[in-house]
XYZ file of C-alpha atoms in Angstrom:
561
model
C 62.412 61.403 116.818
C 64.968 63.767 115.015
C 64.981 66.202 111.797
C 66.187 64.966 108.188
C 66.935 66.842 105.369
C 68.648 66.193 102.178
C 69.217 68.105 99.183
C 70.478 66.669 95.717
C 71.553 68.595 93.130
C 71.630 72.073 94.102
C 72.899 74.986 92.464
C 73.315 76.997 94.749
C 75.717 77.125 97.711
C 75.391 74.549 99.869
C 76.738 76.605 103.019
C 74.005 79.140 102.581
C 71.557 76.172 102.146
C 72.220 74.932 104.555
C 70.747 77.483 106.546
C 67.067 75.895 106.052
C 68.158 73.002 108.052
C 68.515 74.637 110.931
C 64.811 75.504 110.815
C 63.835 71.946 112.251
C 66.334 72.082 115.128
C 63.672 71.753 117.550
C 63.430 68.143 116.639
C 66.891 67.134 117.189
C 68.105 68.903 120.331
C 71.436 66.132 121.035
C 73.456 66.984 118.237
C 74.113 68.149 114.488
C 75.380 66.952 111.495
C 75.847 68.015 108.070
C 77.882 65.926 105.228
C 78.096 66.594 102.016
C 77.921 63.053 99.679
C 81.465 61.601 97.773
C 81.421 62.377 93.941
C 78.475 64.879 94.405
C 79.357 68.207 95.189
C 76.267 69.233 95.017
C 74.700 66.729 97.023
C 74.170 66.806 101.214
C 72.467 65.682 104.081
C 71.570 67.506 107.233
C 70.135 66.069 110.311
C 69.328 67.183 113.779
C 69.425 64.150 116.439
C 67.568 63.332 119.405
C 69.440 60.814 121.217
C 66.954 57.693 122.198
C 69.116 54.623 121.097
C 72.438 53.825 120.989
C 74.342 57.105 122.165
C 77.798 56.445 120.957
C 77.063 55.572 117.245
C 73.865 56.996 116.436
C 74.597 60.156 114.062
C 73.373 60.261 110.402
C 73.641 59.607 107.822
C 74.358 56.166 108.870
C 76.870 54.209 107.148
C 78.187 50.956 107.983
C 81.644 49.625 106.876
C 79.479 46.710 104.475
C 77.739 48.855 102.277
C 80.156 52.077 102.060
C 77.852 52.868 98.829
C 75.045 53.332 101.487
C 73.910 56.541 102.996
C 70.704 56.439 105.369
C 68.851 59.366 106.982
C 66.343 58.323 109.076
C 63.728 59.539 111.602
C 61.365 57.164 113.521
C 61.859 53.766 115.307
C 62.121 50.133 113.706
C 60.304 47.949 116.575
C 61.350 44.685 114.593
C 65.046 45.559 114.267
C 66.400 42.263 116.065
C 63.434 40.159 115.201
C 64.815 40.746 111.898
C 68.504 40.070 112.300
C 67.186 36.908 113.959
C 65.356 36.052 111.146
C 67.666 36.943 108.431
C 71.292 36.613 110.168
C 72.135 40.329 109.729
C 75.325 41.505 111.156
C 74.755 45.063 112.720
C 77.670 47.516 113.358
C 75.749 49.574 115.448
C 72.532 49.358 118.229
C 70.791 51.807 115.777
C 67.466 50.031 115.092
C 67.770 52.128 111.556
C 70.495 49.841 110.687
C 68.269 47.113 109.694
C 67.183 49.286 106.720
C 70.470 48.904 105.004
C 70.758 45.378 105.492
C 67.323 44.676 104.211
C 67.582 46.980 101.024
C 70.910 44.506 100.500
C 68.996 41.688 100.408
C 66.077 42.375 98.702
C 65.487 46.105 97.670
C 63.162 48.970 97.829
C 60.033 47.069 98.228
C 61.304 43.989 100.617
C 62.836 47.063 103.224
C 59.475 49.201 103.368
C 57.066 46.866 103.740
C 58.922 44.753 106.519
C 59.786 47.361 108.686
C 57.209 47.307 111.967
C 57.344 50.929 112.962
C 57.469 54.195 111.902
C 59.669 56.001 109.945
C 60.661 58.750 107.470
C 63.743 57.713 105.686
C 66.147 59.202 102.976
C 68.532 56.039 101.022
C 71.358 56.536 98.629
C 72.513 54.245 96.748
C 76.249 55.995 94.939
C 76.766 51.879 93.447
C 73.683 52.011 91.353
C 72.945 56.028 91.265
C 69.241 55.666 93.426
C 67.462 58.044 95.704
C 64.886 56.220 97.752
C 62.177 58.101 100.008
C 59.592 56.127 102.031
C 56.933 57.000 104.890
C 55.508 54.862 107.342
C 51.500 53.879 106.657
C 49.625 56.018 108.716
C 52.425 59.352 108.096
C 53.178 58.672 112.133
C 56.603 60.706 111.020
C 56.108 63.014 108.678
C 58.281 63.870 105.238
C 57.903 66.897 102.823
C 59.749 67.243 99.733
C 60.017 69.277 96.854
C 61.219 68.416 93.207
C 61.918 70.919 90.716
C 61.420 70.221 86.869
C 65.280 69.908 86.088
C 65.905 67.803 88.939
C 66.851 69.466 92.012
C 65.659 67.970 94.688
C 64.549 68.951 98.626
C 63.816 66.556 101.567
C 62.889 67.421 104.788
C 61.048 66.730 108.164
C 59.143 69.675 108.000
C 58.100 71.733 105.520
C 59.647 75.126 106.543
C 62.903 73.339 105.919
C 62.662 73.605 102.024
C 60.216 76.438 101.617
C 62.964 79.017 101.180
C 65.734 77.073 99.466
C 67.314 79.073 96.330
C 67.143 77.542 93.007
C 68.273 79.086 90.112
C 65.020 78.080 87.564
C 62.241 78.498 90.150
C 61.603 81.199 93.073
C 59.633 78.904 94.795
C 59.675 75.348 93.794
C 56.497 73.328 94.840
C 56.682 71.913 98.322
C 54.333 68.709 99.167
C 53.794 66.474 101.679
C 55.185 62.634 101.216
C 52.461 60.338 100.962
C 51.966 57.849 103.560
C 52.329 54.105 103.285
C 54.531 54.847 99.704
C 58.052 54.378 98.492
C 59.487 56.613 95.586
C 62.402 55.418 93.290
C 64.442 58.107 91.567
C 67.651 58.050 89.287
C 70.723 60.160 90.441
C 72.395 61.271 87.391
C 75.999 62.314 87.514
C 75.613 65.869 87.748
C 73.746 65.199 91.478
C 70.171 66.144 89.789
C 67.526 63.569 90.362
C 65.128 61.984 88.023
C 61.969 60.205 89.306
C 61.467 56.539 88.524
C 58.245 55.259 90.130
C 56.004 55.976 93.379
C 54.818 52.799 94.690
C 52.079 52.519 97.462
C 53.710 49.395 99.390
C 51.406 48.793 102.386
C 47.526 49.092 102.372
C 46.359 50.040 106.132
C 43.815 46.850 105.628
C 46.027 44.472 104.987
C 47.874 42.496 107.750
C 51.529 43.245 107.122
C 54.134 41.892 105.680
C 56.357 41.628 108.727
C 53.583 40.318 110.994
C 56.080 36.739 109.589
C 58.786 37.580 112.523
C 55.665 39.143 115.362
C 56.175 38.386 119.143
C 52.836 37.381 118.592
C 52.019 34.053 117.570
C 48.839 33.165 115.096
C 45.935 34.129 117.183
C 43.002 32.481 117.052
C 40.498 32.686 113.939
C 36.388 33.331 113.988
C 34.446 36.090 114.801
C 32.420 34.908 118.368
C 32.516 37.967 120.372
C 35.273 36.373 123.413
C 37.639 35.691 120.659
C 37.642 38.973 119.385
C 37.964 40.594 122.666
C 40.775 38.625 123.540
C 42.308 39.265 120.507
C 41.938 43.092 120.609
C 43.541 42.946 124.580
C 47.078 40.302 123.103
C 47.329 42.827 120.244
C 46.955 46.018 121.858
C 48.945 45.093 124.912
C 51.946 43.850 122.282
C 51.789 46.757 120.771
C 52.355 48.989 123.827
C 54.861 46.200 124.470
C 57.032 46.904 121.199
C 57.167 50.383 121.820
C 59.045 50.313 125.323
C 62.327 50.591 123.177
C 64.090 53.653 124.260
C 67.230 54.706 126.143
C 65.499 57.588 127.650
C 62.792 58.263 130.444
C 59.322 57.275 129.172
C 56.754 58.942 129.988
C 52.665 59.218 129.277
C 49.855 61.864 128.078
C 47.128 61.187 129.959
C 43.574 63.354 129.274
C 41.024 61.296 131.491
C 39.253 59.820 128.420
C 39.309 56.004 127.130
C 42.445 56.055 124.439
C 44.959 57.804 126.694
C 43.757 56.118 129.765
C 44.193 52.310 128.330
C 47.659 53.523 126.626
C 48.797 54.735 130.310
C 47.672 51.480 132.011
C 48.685 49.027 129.678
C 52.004 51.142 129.653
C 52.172 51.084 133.675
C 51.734 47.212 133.519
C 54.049 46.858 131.462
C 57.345 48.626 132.485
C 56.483 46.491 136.175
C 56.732 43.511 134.143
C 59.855 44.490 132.541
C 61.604 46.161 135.776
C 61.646 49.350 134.906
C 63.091 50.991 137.776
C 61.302 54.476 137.735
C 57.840 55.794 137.710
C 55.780 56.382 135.038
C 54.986 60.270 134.673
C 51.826 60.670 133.232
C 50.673 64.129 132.152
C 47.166 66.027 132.146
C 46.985 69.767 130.790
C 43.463 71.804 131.336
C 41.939 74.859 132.507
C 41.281 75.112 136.313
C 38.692 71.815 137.117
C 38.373 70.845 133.745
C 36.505 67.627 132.820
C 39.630 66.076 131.606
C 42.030 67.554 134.942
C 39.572 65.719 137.301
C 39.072 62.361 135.223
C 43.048 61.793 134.430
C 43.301 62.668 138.403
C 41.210 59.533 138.574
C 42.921 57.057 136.238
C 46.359 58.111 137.970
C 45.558 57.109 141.475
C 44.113 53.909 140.102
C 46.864 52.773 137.710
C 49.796 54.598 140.487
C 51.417 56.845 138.131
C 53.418 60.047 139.027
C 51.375 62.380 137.860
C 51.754 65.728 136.747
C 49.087 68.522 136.287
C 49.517 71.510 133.694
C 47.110 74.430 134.082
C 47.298 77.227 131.875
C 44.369 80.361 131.537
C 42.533 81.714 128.664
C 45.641 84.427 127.928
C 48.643 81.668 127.718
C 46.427 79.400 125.613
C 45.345 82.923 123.197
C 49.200 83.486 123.396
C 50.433 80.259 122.179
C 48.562 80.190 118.762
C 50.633 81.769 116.389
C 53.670 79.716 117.424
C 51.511 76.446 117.067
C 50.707 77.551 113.609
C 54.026 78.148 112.793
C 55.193 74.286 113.993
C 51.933 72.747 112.980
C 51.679 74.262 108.925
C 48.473 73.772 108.471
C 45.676 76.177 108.877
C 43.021 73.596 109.823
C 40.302 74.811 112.866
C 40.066 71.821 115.042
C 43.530 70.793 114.527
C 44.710 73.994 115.706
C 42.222 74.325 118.538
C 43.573 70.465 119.813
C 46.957 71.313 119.507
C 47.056 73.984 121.759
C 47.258 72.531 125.154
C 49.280 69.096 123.384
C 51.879 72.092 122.814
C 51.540 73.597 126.014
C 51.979 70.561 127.729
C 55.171 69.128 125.821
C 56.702 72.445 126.616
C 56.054 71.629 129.940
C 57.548 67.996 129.527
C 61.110 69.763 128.447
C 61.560 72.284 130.453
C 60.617 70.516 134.150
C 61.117 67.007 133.612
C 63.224 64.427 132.024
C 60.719 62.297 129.927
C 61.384 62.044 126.346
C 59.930 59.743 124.664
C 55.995 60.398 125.197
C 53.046 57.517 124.822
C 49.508 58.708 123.857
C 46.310 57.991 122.285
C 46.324 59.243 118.867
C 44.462 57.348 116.138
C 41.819 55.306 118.221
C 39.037 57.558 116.877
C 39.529 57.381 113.501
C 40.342 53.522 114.012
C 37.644 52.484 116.653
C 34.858 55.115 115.395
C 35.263 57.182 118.478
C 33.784 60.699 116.887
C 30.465 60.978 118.179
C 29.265 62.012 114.481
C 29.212 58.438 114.159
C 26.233 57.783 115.826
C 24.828 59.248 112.993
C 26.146 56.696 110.176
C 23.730 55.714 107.637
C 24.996 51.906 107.951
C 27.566 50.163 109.345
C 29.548 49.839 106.356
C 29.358 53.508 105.787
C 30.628 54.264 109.042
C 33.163 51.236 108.060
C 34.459 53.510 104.823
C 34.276 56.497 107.263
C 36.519 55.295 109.389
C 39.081 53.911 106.877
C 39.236 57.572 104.887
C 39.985 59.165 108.777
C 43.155 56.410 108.631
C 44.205 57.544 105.475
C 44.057 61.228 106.140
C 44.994 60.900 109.502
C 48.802 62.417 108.225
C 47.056 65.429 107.832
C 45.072 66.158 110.989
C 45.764 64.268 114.113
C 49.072 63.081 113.630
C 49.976 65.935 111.899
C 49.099 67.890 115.315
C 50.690 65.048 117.461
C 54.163 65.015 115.945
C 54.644 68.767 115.557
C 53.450 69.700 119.282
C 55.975 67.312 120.750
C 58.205 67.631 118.306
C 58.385 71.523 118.562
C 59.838 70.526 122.033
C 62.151 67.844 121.405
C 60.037 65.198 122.616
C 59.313 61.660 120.709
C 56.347 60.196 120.267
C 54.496 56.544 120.319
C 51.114 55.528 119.572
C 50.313 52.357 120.034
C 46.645 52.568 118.605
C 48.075 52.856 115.280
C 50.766 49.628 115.626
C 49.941 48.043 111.951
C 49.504 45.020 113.285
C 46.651 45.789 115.589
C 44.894 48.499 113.171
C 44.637 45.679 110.003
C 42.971 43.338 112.844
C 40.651 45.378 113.963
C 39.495 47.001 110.383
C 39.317 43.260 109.014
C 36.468 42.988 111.781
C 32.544 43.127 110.558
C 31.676 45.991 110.230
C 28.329 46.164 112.875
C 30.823 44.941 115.500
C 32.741 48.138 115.566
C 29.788 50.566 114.952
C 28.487 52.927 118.317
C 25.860 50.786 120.407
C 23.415 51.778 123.101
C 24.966 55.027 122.530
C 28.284 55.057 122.826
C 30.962 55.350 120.944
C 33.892 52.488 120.990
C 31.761 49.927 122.465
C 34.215 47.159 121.204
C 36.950 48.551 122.588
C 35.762 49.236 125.952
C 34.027 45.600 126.113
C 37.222 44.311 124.951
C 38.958 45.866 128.491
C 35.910 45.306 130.880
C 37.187 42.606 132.658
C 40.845 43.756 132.890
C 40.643 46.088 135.691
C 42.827 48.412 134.308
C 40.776 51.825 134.756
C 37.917 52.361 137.127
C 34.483 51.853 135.556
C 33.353 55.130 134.781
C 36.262 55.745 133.425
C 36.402 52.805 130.530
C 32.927 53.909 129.927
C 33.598 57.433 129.535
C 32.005 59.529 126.588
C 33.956 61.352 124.395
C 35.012 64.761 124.993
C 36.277 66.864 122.217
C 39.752 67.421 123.296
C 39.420 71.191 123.292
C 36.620 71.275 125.371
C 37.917 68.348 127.885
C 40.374 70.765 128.454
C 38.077 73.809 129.664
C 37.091 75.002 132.263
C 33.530 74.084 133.809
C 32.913 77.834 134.205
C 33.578 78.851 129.985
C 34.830 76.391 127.363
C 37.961 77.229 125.240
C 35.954 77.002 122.281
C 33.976 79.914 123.271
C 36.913 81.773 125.140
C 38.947 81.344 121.594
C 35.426 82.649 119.767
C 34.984 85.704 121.804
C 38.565 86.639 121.547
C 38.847 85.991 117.545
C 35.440 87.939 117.138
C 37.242 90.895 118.511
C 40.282 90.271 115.809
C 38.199 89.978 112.709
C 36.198 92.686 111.039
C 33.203 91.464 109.297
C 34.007 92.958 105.966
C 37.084 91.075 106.105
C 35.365 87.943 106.500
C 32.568 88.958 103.701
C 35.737 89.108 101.542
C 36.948 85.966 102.250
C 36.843 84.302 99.259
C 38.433 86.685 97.207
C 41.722 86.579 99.169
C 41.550 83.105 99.767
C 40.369 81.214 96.660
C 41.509 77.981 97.636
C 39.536 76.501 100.819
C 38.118 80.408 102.029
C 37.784 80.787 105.382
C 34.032 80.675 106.166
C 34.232 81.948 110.509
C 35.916 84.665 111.553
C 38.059 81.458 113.576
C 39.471 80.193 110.745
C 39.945 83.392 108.839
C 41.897 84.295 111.817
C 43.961 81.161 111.610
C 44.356 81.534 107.964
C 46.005 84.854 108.048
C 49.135 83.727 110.418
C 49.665 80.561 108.178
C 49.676 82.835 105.224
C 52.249 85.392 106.644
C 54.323 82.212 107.199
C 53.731 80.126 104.453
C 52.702 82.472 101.943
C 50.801 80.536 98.649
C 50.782 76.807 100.616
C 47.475 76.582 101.537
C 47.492 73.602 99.426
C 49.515 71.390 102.158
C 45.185 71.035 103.347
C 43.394 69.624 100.615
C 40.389 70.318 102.749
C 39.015 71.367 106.048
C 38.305 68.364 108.728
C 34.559 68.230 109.870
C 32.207 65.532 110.616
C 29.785 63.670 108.661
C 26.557 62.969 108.028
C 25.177 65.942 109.994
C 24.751 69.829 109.230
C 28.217 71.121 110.768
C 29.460 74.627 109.909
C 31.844 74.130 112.795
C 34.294 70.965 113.213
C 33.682 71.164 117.518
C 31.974 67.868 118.760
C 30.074 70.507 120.884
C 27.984 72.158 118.203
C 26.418 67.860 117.469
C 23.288 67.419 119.047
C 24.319 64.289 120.821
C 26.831 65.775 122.441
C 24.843 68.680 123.592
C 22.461 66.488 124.545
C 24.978 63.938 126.812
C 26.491 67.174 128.658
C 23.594 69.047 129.465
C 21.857 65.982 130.690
């Protein structure tokens, strides 16, 4: 995990520029670097490092004595980085997994290098031999890439987004700033005076579709057919390789662990795992709540079984109140139950830095939206719907919960892996029928916690679990955060200011006194980008004015039972 940025073609100075860059800091705590590019005066990278492989050579932009036309900025991890030298009989300078990049745009270009890379990544390429930009993002948006392109070329890449929002451009005060989309590449033309001119943006892997590199997997061909022992088996081999893959790191690994199902199996698969491999220190696994809360006392649980070193973060109603307009500011979005998740994530990562010496940080993000975890879809018309429902969650998943994910670590200098969203193991399981992976008897996941029944890896009640919206797992038994954060919001927000919503906010108006609350500290930050959220997330197929599992009738009905 670390903080690019790149500018081409500025007109302004690039000393006071680079002043932006410092904004993502938090993501690279190790070290600093900023060069400016051969030939183009105008021209610069800037990146922030956080040291997880290779500690000697493993400062950007790379370049590698081969390719001295080459210049790589890169954030994320390659998983099939000596696979692929296997396969292809690359020569690497460094033990950089980013490495591979340059050797596989050498051999076959743009197109060959995104769609074989197994992991996930944000990367910058230049190309000074043929005068080429290249951007790509990983499918899902695991690391995440804003950039901003001006109409006479000038051009702004960064981690984050308040990273280009006040760069200086001579023909526009405030130049557009967008997210990257997910799962593309974008070719653009460097002309000699270091301004940019774009080519083509090519989607080059489909979240269906088993990928390209699966060719050079650990994994061998698994077996074919859709009998209900075969697919078990084949969700437990693929989910356990994928936990496998990510084990790369140079630093202390370490686990968040909530109690439920996703974090859970991550943590015990992980646990198995690093025994296999000899790791020679303890997995710390991490639980954050209110005093008792549902999820405290059920990750309590999964640690003594699984024999993890476990940690326990409790923080009151005033720290969590506290923390929200600096998760705002690291999370740029405005979004309710985004920002109401991310709260204790953020609390707990700052916890991670400051007392222990875990960096790179396992959890469950992106089972739900890939297993149908939400409990609104119990309410799915048909399996198929709930089939598309699940694959438009994948697709906007950039946006919401791994949006909230990477910031709340990242805010903390912490990196993050999520083995639920391993492309190998997501195209399997979405090219399954779609009644096997609907809700049955009532809950949620059924395939996936079938799939693990026999493993004894987490106690019983455990595996079988319901879900527990993650801001209310965290509360306490005595008052939920959801209403704690309503009752102190009510007090912040005059009605008339909420009756006048619309006219102040135009664009997606805040329609509770919550997210009119949340609206204004985005705006005083991010002033005219409410844009970066197309829309609001909430569930489907039922009445919701609120995005809270809580306000569903199944859920009120399976905790009041």
């Amino acid at each position: 995990m670390c903080g690019i940025w790149a500018l081409f073609g500025s007109d302004e100075c690039l000393s006071v520029q680079c002043l932006s860059a410092m904004k993502i800091a938090h993501r690279g705590p190790d070290a600093f670097r900023f060069e400016n590019v051969n030939g183009f005066t105008n021209c610069c990278f800037g990146f922030h490092r956080l040291a997880v492989v290779d500690q000697l050579y493993g400062m950007q932009p790379i370049r590698v004595k081969k390719f001295p036309y080459l210049w790589l900025c890169y954030n994320g991890e390659i998983y099939n980085f000596k696979q692929l030298q296997k396969q292809f009989g690359f020569e690497y300078q460094t033990l950089v997994d980013g490495e591979v990049i340059l050797h596989l745009y050498n051999r076959g270009g743009i197109e060959q290098t995104a769609s074989m890379l197994d992991g996930v990544f944000a990367f910058i390429l230049l190309d000074t031999a043929n005068r080429k930009v290249f951007l790509a993002r990983d499918t899902y948006g695991v690391r995440p890439l804003f950039k901003v392109l001006t109409d006479d070329g000038f051009l702004g890449v960064c981690s984050e987004a308040k990273g280009l929002i006040n760069l200086k451009h001579s023909t526009s005060l405030c130049p557009k700033v967008e997210p990257f989309l997910p799962g593309h590449y974008e070719v653009l033309d460097l002309k000699p005076s270091g301004k940019v001119a774009s080519v083509e943006l090519v989607k080059f892997h489909s979240y269906k579709d088993e990928p390209l590199h699966v060719a050079c997997d650990t994994v061998e061909t698994l077996p074919s057919g859709f009998d209900l022992e075969t697919v078990k088996s084949n969700i437990r081999i693929l989910f356990e390789n994928a936990v496998r893959k990510r084990l790369m790191a140079h630093r202390r690994i370490g686990c968040l662990l909530s109690g439920g199902l996703d974090s859970s199996l991550v943590a015990a698969v992980l646990l198995k795992l690093m025994k296999e491999i000899n790791i020679n220190y303890p997995l710390q696994t991490f639980a954050i709540g209110m005093e008792n809360s549902p999820d405290l006392l059920a990750a309590r649980k999964v640690a003594a079984h699984i024999g993890s070193e476990h940690h326990e973060v409790i923080f009151n109603s005033e720290e969590g109140i506290q923390a929200i307009e600096e998760v705002i500011f690291s999370l740029e979005t405005y979004d309710i139950t985004t920002i109401r998740a991310s709260i204790g994530m953020y609390l707990v990562s700052k916890y991670i830095r400051k007392k222990t010496d875990s960096v790179v940080i396992f959890s469950g993000e992106g089972s739900d939206e890939l297993t149908q975890g939400y409990i609104y879809f119990h309410k799915a018309p048909s399996p198929e719907e709930a089939a598309e429902e699940s694959e438009r969650l994948l697709k906007e998943l950039y946006l919401f919960d791994v949006l909230r994910a990477d910031r709340t670590t990242a805010a903390h200098g912490l990196e993050l892996r999520v083995p639920f969203l391993d492309h190998r193991f997501t195209s399997y399981y979405l090219s399954l029928p779609a009644e096997l992976r609907i809700p049955k008897n009532g809950i949620e996941k059924y395939l996936l916690r079938q799939s693990f029944e026999d493993s004894n890896l987490l106690p019983k009640e455990i595996l079988w679990r319901p879900k527990e919206a993650f801001s209310d797992g965290i509360a306490s038994v005595k008052k939920s955060w959801f209403s704690i954060l309503q009752d102190y919001i009510d007090q912040q927000v005059d009605d008339l200011l909420l009756e006048k919503a619309a006219e102040k906010y135009p664009f997606n108006p805040p329609k509770t006194k919550e997210s009119y609350y949340y609206r204004q500290i985005f705006e005083k930050h991010y002033s005219g980008q409410s844009n970066w959220l197309p829309h609001y997330w909430m569930p489907r197929w039922v009445k919701a004015t609120d995005p809270s599992a809580r306000t569903l009738k199944h859920y009120k009905s399976a905790t009041q039972e």
